[in-house]
mmCIF file of C-alpha atoms in Angstrom:
data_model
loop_
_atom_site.group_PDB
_atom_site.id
_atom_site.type_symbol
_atom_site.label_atom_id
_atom_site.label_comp_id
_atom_site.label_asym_id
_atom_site.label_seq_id
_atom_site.Cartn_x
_atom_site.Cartn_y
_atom_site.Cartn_z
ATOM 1 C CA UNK A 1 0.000 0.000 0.000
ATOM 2 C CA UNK A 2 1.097 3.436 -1.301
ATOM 3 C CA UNK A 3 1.557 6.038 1.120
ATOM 4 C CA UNK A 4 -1.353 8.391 -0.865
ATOM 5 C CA UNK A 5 -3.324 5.390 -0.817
ATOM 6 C CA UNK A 6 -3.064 5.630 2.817
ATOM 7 C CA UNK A 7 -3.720 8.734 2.751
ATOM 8 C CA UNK A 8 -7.285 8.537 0.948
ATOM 9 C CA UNK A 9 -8.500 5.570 2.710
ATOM 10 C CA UNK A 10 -7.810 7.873 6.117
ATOM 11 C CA UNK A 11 -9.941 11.209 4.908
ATOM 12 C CA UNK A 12 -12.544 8.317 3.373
ATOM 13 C CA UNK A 13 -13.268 6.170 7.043
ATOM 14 C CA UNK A 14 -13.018 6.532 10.618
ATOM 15 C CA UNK A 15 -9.596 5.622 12.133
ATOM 16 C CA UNK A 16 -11.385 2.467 14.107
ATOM 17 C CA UNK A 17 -12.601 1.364 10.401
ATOM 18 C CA UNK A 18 -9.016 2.385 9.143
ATOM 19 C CA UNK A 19 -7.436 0.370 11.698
ATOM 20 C CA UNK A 20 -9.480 -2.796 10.741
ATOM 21 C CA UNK A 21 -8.916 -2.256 6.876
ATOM 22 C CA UNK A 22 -5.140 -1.883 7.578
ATOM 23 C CA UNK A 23 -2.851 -5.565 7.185
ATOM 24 C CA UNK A 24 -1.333 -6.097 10.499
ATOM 25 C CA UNK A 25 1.734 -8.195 10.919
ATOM 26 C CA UNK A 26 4.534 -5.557 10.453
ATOM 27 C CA UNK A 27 7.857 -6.551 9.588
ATOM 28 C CA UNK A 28 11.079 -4.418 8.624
ATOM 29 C CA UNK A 29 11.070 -2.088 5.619
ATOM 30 C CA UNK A 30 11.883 -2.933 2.342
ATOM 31 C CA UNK A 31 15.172 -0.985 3.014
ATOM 32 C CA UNK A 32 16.188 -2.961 5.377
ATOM 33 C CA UNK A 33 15.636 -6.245 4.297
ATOM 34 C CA UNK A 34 17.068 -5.101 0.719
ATOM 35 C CA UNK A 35 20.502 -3.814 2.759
ATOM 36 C CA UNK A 36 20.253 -7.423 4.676
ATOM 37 C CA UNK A 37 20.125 -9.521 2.090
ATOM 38 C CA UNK A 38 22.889 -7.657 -0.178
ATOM 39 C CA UNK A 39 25.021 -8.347 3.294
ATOM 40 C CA UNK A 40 24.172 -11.695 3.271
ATOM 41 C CA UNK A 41 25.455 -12.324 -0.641
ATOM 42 C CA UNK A 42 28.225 -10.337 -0.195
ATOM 43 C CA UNK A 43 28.876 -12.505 2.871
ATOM 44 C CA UNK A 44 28.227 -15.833 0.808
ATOM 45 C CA UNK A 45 31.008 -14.631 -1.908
ATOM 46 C CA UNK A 46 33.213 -14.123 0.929
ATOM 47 C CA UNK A 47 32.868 -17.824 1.810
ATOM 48 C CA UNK A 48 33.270 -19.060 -1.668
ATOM 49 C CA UNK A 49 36.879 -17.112 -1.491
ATOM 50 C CA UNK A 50 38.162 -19.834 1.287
ATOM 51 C CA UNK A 51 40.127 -16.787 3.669
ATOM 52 C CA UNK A 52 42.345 -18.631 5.714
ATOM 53 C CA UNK A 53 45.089 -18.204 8.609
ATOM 54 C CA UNK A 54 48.442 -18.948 7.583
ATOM 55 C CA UNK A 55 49.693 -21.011 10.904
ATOM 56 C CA UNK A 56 53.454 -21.580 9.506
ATOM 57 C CA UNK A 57 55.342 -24.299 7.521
ATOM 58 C CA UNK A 58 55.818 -28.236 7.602
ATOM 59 C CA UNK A 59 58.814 -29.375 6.312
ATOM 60 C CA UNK A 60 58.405 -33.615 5.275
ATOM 61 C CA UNK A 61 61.091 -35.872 4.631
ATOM 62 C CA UNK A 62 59.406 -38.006 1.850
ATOM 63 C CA UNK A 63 61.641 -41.152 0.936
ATOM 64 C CA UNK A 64 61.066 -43.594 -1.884
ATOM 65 C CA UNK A 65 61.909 -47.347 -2.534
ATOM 66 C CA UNK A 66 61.881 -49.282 -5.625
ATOM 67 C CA UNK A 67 60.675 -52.454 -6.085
ATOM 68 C CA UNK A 68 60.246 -55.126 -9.691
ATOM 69 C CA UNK A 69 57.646 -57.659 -9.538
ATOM 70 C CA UNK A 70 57.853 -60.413 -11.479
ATOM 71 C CA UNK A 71 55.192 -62.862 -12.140
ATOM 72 C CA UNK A 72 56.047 -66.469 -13.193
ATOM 73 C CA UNK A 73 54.293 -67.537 -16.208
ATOM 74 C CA UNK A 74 55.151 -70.877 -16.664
ATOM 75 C CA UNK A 75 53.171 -73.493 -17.292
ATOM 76 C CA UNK A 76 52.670 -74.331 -13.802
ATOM 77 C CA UNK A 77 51.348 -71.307 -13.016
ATOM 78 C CA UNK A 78 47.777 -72.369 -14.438
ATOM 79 C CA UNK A 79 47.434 -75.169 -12.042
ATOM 80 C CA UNK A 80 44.172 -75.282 -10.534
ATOM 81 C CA UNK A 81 45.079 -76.381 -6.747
ATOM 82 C CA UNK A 82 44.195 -72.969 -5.666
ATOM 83 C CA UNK A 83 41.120 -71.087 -7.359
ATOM 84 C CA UNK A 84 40.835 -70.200 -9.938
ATOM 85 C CA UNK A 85 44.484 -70.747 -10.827
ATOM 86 C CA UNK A 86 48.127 -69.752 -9.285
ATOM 87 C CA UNK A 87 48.304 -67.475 -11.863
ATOM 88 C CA UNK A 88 45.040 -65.333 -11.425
ATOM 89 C CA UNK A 89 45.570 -65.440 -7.734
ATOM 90 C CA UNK A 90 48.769 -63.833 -8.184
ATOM 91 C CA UNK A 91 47.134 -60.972 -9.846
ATOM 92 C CA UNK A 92 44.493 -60.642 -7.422
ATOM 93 C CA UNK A 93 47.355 -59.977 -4.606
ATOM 94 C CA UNK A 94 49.836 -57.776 -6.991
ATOM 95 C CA UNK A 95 46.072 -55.399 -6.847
ATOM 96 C CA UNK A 96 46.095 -56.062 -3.049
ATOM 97 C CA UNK A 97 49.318 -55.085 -2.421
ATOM 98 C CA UNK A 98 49.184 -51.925 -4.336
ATOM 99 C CA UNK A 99 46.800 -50.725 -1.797
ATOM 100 C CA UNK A 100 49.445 -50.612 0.632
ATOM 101 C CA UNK A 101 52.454 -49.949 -0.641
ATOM 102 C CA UNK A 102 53.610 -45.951 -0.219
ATOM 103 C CA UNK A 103 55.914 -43.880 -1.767
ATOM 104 C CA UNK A 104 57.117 -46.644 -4.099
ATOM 105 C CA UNK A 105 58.167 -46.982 -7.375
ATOM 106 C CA UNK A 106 57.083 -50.318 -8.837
ATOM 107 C CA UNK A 107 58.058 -52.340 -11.989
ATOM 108 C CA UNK A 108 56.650 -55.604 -13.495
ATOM 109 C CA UNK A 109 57.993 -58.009 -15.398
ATOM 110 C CA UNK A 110 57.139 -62.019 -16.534
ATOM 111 C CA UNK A 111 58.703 -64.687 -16.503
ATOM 112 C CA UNK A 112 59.444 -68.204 -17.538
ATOM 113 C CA UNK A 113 62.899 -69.555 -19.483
ATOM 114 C CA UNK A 114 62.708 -65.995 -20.158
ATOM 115 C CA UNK A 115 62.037 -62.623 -19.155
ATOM 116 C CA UNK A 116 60.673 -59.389 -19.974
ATOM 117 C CA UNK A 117 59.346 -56.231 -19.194
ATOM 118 C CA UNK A 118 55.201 -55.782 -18.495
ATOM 119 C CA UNK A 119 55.453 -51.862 -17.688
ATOM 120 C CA UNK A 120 58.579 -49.653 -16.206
ATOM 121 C CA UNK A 121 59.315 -48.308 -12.733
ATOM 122 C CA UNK A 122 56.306 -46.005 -12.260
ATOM 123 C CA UNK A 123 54.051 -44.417 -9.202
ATOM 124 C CA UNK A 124 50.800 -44.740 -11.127
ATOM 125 C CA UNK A 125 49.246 -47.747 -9.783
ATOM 126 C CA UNK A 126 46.036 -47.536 -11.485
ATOM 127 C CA UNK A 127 47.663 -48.268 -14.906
ATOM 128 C CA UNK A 128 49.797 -51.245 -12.893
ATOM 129 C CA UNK A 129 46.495 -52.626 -11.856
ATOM 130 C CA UNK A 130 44.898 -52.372 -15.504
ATOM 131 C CA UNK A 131 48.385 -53.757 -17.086
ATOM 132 C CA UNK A 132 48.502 -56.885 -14.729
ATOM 133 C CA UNK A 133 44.141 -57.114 -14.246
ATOM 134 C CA UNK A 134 44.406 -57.669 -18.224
ATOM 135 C CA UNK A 135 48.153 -59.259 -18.687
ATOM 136 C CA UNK A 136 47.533 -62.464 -20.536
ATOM 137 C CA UNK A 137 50.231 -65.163 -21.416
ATOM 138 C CA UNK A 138 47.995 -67.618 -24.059
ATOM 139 C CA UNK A 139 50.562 -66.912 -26.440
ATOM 140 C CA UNK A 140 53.629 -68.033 -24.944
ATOM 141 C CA UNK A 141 54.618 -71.471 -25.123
ATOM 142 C CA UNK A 142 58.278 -71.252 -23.251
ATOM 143 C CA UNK A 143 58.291 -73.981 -20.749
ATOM 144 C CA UNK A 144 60.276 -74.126 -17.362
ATOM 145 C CA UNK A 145 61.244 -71.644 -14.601
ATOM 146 C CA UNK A 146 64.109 -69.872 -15.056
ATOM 147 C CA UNK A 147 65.098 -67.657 -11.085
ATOM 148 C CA UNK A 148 67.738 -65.998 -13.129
ATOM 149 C CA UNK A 149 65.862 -64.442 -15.548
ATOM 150 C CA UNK A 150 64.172 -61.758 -13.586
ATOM 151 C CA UNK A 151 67.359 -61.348 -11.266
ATOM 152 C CA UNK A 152 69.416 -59.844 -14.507
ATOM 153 C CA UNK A 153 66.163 -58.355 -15.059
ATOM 154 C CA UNK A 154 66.015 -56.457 -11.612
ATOM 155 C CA UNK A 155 69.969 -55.742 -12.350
ATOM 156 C CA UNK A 156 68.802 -54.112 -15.191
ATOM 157 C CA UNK A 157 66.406 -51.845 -13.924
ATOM 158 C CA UNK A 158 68.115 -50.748 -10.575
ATOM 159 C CA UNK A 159 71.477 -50.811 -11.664
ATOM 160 C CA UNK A 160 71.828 -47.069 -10.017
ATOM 161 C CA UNK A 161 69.693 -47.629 -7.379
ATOM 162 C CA UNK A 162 71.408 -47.948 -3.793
ATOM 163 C CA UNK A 163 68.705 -50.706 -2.707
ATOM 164 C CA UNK A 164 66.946 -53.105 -5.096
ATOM 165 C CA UNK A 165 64.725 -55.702 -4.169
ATOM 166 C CA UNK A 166 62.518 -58.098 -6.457
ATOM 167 C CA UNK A 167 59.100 -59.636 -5.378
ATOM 168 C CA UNK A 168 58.235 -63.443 -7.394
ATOM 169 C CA UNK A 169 54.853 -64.583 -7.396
ATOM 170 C CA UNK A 170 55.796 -68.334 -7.668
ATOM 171 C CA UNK A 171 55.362 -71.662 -7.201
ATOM 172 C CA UNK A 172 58.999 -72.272 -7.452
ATOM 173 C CA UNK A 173 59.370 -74.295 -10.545
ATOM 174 C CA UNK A 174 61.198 -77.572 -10.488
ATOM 175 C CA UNK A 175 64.553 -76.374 -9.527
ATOM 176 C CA UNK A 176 65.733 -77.653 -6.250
ATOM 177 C CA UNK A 177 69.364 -75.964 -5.940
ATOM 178 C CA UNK A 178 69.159 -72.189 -6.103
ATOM 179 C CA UNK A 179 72.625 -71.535 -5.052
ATOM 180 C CA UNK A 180 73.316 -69.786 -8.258
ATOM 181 C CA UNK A 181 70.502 -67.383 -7.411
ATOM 182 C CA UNK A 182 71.427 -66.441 -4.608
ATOM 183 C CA UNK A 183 75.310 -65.611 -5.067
ATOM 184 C CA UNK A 184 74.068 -63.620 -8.179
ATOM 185 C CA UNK A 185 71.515 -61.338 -5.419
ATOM 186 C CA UNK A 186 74.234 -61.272 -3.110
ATOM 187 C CA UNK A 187 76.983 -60.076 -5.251
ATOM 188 C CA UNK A 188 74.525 -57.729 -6.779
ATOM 189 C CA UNK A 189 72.760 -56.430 -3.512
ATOM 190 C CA UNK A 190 69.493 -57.082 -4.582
ATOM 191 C CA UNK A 191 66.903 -58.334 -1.561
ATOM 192 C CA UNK A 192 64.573 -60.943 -2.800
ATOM 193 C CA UNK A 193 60.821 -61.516 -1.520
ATOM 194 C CA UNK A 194 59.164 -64.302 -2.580
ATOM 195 C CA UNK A 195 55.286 -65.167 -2.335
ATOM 196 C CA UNK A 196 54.851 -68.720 -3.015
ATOM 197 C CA UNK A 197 51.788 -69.852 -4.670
ATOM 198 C CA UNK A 198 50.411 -73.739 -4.430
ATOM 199 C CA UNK A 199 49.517 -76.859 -2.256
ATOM 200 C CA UNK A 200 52.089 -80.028 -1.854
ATOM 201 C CA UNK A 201 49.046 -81.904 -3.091
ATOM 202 C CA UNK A 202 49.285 -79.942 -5.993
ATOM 203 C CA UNK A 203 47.016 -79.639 -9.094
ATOM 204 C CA UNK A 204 46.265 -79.987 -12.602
ATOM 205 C CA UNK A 205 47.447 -78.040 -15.368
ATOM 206 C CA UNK A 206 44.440 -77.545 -18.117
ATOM 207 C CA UNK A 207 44.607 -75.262 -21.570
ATOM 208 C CA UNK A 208 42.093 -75.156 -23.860
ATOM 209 C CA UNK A 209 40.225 -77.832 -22.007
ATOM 210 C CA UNK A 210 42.831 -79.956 -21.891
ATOM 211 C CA UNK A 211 44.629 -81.583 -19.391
ATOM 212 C CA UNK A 212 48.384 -81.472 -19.928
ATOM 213 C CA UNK A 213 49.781 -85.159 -20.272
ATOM 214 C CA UNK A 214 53.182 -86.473 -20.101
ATOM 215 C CA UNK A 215 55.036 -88.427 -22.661
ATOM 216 C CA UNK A 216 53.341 -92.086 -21.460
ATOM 217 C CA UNK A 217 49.845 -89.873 -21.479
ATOM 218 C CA UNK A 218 49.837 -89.822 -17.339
ATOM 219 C CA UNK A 219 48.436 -86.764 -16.038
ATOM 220 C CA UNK A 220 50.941 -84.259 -14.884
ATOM 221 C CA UNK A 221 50.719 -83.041 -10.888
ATOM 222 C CA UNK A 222 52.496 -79.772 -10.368
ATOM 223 C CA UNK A 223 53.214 -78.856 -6.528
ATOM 224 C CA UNK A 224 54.505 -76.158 -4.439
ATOM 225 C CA UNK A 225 58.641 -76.314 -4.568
ATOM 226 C CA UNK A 226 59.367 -75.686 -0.851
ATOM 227 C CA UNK A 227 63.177 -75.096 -2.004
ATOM 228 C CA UNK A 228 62.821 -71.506 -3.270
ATOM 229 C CA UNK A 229 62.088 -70.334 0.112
ATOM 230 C CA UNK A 230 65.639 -70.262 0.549
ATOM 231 C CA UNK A 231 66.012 -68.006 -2.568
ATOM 232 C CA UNK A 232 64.335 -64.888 0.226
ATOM 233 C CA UNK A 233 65.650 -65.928 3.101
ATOM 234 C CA UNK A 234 69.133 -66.249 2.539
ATOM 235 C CA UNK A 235 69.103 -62.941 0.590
ATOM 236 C CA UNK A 236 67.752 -60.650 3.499
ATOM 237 C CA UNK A 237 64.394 -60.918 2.126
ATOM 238 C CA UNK A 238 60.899 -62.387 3.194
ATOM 239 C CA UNK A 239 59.039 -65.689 2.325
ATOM 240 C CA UNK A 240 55.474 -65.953 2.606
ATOM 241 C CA UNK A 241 52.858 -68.426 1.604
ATOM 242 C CA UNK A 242 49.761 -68.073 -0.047
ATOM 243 C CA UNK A 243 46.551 -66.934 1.987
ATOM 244 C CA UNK A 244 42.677 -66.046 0.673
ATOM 245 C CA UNK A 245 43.037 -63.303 2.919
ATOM 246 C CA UNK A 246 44.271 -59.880 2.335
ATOM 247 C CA UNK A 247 45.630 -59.371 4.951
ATOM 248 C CA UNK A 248 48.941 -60.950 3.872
ATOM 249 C CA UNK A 249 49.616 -58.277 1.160
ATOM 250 C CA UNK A 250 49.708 -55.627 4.231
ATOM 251 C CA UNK A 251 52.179 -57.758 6.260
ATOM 252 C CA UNK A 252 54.335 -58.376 2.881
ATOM 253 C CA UNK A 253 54.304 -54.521 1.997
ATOM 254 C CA UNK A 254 55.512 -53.718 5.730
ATOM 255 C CA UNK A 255 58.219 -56.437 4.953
ATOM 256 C CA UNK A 256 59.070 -54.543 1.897
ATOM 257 C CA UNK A 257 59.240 -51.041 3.511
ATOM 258 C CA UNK A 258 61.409 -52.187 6.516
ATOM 259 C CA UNK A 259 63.599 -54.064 4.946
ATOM 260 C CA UNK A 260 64.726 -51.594 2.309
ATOM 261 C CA UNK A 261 66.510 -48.127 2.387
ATOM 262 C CA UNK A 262 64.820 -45.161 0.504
ATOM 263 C CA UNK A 263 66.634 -44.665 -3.539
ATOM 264 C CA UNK A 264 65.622 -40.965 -3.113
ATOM 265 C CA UNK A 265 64.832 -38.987 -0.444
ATOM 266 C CA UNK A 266 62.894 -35.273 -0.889
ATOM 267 C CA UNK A 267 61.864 -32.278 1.125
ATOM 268 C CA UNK A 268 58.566 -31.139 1.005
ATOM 269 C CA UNK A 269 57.065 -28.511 2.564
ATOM 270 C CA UNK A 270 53.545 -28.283 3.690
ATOM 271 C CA UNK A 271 52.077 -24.930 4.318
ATOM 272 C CA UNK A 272 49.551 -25.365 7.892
ATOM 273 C CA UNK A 273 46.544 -22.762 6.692
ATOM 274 C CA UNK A 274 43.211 -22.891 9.742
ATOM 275 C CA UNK A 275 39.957 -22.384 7.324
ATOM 276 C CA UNK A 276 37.948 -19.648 7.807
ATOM 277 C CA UNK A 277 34.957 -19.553 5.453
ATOM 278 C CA UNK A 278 32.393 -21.472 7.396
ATOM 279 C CA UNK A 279 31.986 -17.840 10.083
ATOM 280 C CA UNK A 280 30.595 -15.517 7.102
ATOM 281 C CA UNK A 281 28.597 -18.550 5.173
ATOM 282 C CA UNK A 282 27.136 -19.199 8.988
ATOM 283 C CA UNK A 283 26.355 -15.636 8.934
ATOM 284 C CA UNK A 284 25.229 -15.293 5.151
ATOM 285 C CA UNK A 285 22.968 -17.948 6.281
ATOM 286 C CA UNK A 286 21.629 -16.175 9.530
ATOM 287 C CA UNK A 287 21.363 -13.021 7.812
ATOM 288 C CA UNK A 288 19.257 -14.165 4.732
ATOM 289 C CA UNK A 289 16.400 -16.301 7.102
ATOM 290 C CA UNK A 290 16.301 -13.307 9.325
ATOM 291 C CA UNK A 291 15.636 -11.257 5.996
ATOM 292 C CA UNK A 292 12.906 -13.696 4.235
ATOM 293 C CA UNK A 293 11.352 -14.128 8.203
ATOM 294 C CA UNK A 294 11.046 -10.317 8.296
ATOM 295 C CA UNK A 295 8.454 -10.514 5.487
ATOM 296 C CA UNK A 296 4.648 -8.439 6.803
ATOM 297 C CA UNK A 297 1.915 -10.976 7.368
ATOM 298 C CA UNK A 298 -1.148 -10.234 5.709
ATOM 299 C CA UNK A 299 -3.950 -10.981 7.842
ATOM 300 C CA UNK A 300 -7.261 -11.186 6.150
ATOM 301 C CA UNK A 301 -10.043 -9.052 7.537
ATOM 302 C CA UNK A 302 -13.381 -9.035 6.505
ATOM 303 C CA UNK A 303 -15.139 -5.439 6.656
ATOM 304 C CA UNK A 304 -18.757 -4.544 6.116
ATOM 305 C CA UNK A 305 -19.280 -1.062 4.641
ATOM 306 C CA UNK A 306 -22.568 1.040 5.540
ATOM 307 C CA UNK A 307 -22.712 4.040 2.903
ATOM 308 C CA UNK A 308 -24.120 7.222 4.627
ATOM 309 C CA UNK A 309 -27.702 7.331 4.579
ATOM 310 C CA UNK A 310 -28.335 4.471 2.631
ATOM 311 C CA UNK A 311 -29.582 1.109 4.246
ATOM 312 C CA UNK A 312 -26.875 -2.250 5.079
#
């Protein structure tokens, strides 16, 4: 309502008719609520601009280790004594163990008779996990386990590096004597864990539905080879059989960690900032309810009108 509205509808009734006509309710002006809310946005922007504190500076020693994995693809490897084979259970804990393993760089490599090289040292894990998730070996056809092969491998790689270390998923192969092995990691300083993968019962080897046969057509049982234990052990590193559980790939990357000294150490520093946008959105918030609750209640009033003279 107008104030010359107001003004008309005075000279036109009595005030107590006025008074009745009027909307109660009251409620700030539109001034005021205008100025409040324009606080209130200017508030909200000031939130959206994250002010903080500066507390002061955290310096972090970060240190990294590198480590090849090598996965043994020999024929064994597809036994079915543990499900659904050695070799897809090997993946499953390489993907395990990433999610534990810090500050490390990581290479992978296969194996049989021969080696070679599945992706380079790198941090990103995701692409590890894709390479190995979808690393396939239907087209190789070398037979045998060959320790040496990664070893010169590993050489190969960390041949700088102060500490080198080599993780085997395994069953060992056939080999009962690594002696060889094991002067070679010596010599060369490289730390060898090994995660041994099968039963003593052992299992069946199958491809392409077939079971693999030897030359008098007997069925061929493949078992764990309790000898390459040794091959970790005597080389400063860690041996540790298979388990369902994921919890072993924690314990083995704890292994790793402790056992090896950092390639590269850096500095980092962390700047320690105390957020402060959450006091003018809080208010912003406040300040545009109070606004919108200010609004004038319109009451509705009814009002019966007797012209002058004339008959209700």
């Amino acid at each position: 309502m107008t104030e010359r509205s107001g003004s008309d509808l005075r000279r036109r009734f009595t005030p107590e008719l006025y008074k009745k006509m009027v909307a109660r309710g009251g409620g700030m002006s539109r001034r005021s609520r205008r100025a409040i809310l324009l606080t209130a946005v200017a508030l909200g922007i000031v939130a959206l601009a994250r002010p903080v504190i500066e507390k002061g500076e955290i310096k972090i020693r970060e240190s990294t280790i590198d480590l090849v994995v090598a996965f043994d693809i020999s024929r064994s490897m597809f036994a079915n004594d543990v499900f659904p084979n050695r070799f897809e259970l090997a993946k499953r804990k390489f993907s395990d163990l990433l999610d534990h393993m810090k500050n490390a760089r990581i290479g992978v490599i296969g194996f049989s008779s021969r080696a070679f090289l599945v992706a380079p040292l790198t941090r990103d894990y995701a692409s590890l996990k894709y390479l190995v998730t979808h690393m396939g070996f239907d087209y190789v056809t070398l037979k045998g386990t060959d320790m040496m092969a990664p070893l010169e491998v590993t050489e190969d790689l960390l041949k700088e590096k102060k500490s080198k270390a080599l993780l085997i998923f395994t069953d060992g192969g056939d080999k009962r004597d690594f002696s060889k092995e094991i002067a070679y990691a010596k010599k060369h300083g490289i730390t060898i864990f090994v995660y041994a993968i099968g039963t003593e019962k052992g299992g069946i080897m199958k491809f392409d539905n077939d079971v693999v046969r030897d030359d008098k057509g007997n069925v061929v049982i493949t078992r764990l080879n309790p000898a390459v234990e040794k091959l970790a052990t005597e080389t400063g590193g860690v041996y540790m059989p298979f388990s369902f559980s994921s919890s072993d790939m924690a314990r083995l990357a704890e292994a790793i960690h402790d056992r090896l000294e950092p390639t590269e150490t850096k500095e980092q520093v962390i700047k320690e900032q105390e957020e402060l946008f959450y006091y003018p959105l809080m208010l912003a918030i406040f300040l545009f309810i109070l606004a919108n609750a200010s609004l004038p209640r319109a009451w509705p009033v009814r009002v019966s009108i007797r012209p002058k003279g004339g008959k209700r």
